[in-house]
C-alpha positions as a printed NumPy array, in Angstrom:
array([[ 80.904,  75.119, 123.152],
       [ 81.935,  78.757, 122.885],
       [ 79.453,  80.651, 121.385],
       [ 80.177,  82.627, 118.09 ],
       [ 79.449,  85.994, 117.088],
       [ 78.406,  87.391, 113.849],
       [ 80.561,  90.447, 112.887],
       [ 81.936,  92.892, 110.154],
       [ 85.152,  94.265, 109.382],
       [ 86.823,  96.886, 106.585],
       [ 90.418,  97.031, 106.216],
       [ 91.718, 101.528, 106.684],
       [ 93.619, 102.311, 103.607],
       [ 95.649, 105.241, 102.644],
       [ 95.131, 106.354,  99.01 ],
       [ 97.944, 109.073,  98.22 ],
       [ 96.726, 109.54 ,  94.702],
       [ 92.848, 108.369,  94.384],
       [ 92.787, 108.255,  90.642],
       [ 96.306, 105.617,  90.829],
       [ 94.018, 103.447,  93.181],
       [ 96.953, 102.212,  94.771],
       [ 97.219, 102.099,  98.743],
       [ 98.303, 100.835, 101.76 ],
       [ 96.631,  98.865, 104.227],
       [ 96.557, 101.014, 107.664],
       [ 94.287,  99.587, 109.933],
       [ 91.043,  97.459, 110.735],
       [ 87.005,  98.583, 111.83 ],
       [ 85.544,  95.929, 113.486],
       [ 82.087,  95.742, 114.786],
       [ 79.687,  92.95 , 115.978],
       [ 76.042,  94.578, 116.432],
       [ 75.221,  91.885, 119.118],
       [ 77.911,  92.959, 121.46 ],
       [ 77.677,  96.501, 120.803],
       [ 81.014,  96.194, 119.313],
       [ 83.096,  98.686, 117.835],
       [ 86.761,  99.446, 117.377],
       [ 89.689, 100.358, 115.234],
       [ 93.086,  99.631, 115.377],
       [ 95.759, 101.026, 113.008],
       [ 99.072, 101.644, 111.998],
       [101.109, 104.23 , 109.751],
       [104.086, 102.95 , 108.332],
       [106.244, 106.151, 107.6  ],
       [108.263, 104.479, 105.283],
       [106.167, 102.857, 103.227],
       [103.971, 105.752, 103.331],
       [107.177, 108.218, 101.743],
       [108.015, 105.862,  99.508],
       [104.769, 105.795,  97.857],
       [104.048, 109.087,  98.386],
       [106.548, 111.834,  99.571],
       [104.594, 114.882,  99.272],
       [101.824, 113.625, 101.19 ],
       [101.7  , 114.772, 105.182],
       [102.04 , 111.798, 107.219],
       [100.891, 113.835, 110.29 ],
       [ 97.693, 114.85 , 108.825],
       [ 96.967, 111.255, 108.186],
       [ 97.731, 110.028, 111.228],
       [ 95.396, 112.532, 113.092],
       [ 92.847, 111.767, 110.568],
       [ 93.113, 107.89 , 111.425],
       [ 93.115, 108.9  , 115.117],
       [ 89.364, 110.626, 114.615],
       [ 88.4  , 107.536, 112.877],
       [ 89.506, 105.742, 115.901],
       [ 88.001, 108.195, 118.337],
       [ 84.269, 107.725, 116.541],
       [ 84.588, 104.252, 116.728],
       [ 85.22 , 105.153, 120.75 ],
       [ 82.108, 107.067, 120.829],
       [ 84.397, 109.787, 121.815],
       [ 82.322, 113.085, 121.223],
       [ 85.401, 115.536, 120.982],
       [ 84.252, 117.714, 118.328],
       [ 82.826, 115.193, 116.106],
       [ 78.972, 114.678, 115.674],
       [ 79.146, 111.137, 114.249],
       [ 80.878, 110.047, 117.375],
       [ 77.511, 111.132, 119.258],
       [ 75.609, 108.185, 116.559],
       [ 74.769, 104.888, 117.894],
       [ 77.814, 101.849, 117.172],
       [ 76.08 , 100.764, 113.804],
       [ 75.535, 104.184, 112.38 ],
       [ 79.425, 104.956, 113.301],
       [ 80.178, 101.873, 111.615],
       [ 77.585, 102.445, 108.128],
       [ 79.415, 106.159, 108.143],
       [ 83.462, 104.82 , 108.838],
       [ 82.944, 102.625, 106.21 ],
       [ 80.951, 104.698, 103.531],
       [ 82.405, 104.454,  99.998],
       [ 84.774, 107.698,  99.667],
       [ 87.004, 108.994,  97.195],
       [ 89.393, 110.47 ,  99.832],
       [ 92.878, 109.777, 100.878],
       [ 91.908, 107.833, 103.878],
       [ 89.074, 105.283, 102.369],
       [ 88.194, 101.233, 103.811],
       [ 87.875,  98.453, 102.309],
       [ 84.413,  97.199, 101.249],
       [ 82.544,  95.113, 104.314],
       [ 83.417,  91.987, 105.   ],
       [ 81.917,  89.047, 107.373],
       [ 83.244,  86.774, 109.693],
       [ 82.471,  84.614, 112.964],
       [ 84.375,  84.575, 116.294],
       [ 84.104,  83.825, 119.884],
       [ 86.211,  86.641, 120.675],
       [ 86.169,  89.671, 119.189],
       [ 89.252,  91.235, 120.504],
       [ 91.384,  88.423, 119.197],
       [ 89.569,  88.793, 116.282],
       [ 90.464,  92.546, 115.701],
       [ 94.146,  91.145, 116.475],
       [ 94.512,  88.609, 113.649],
       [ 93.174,  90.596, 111.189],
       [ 95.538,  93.481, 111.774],
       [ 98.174,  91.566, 111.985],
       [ 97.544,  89.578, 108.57 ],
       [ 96.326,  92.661, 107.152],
       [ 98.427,  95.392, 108.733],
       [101.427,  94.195, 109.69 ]])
């Protein structure tokens, strides 16, 4: 029997107008402390995104999801979260913001593999 492992996930949204509280799912931070786990996948739809909100600069999101991404690397390129262990990353990625770029609240789950897990729920959630 495979064994299974205990992790969290948020689902990356993009807010355009916080006080609307509308958004659009973006992306995924997953992160299993037993593993040492931690990684981000997303995707900016640029249509959906100018539909909902044509003023707003879909370049500046999309390097603001990339930093998000390159913390959950542990990639120390400018950024002093990045240089915080995985769960501290993860407790700061997925801090309750009223910002543009926000995530879900935590959720649990169980897997035996967490890269397939980080796949299905970007593609049910994302995609």
């Amino acid at each position: 029997m495979q064994e299974l492992h205990l992790f969290e996930y948020a689902i990356i949204r993009v807010v355009p107008r916080v006080e609307r509280e509308e958004f659009i799912n973006v992306g995924v931070i997953l992160f299993c402390k037993k593993k040492r786990y931690l990684k981000s996948r997303h995707f900016l739809n640029g249509q959906k995104l100018e539909a909902m909100a044509p003023a707003l600069d879909a370049a500046e999101v999309g390097a603001y999801l990339q930093a998000l991404e390159q913390i959950c690397e542990g990639k120390k390129g400018g950024s002093l979260i990045a240089t915080l262990d995985a769960p501290s990353r993860f407790r700061w990625l997925t801090a309750t913001r009223s910002t543009v770029v926000q995530t879900s609240k935590v959720h649990p789950g169980f897997c035996s593999d967490l890269d397939a897990a980080l796949d299905k729920l970007f593609r049910e959630m994302v995609l």
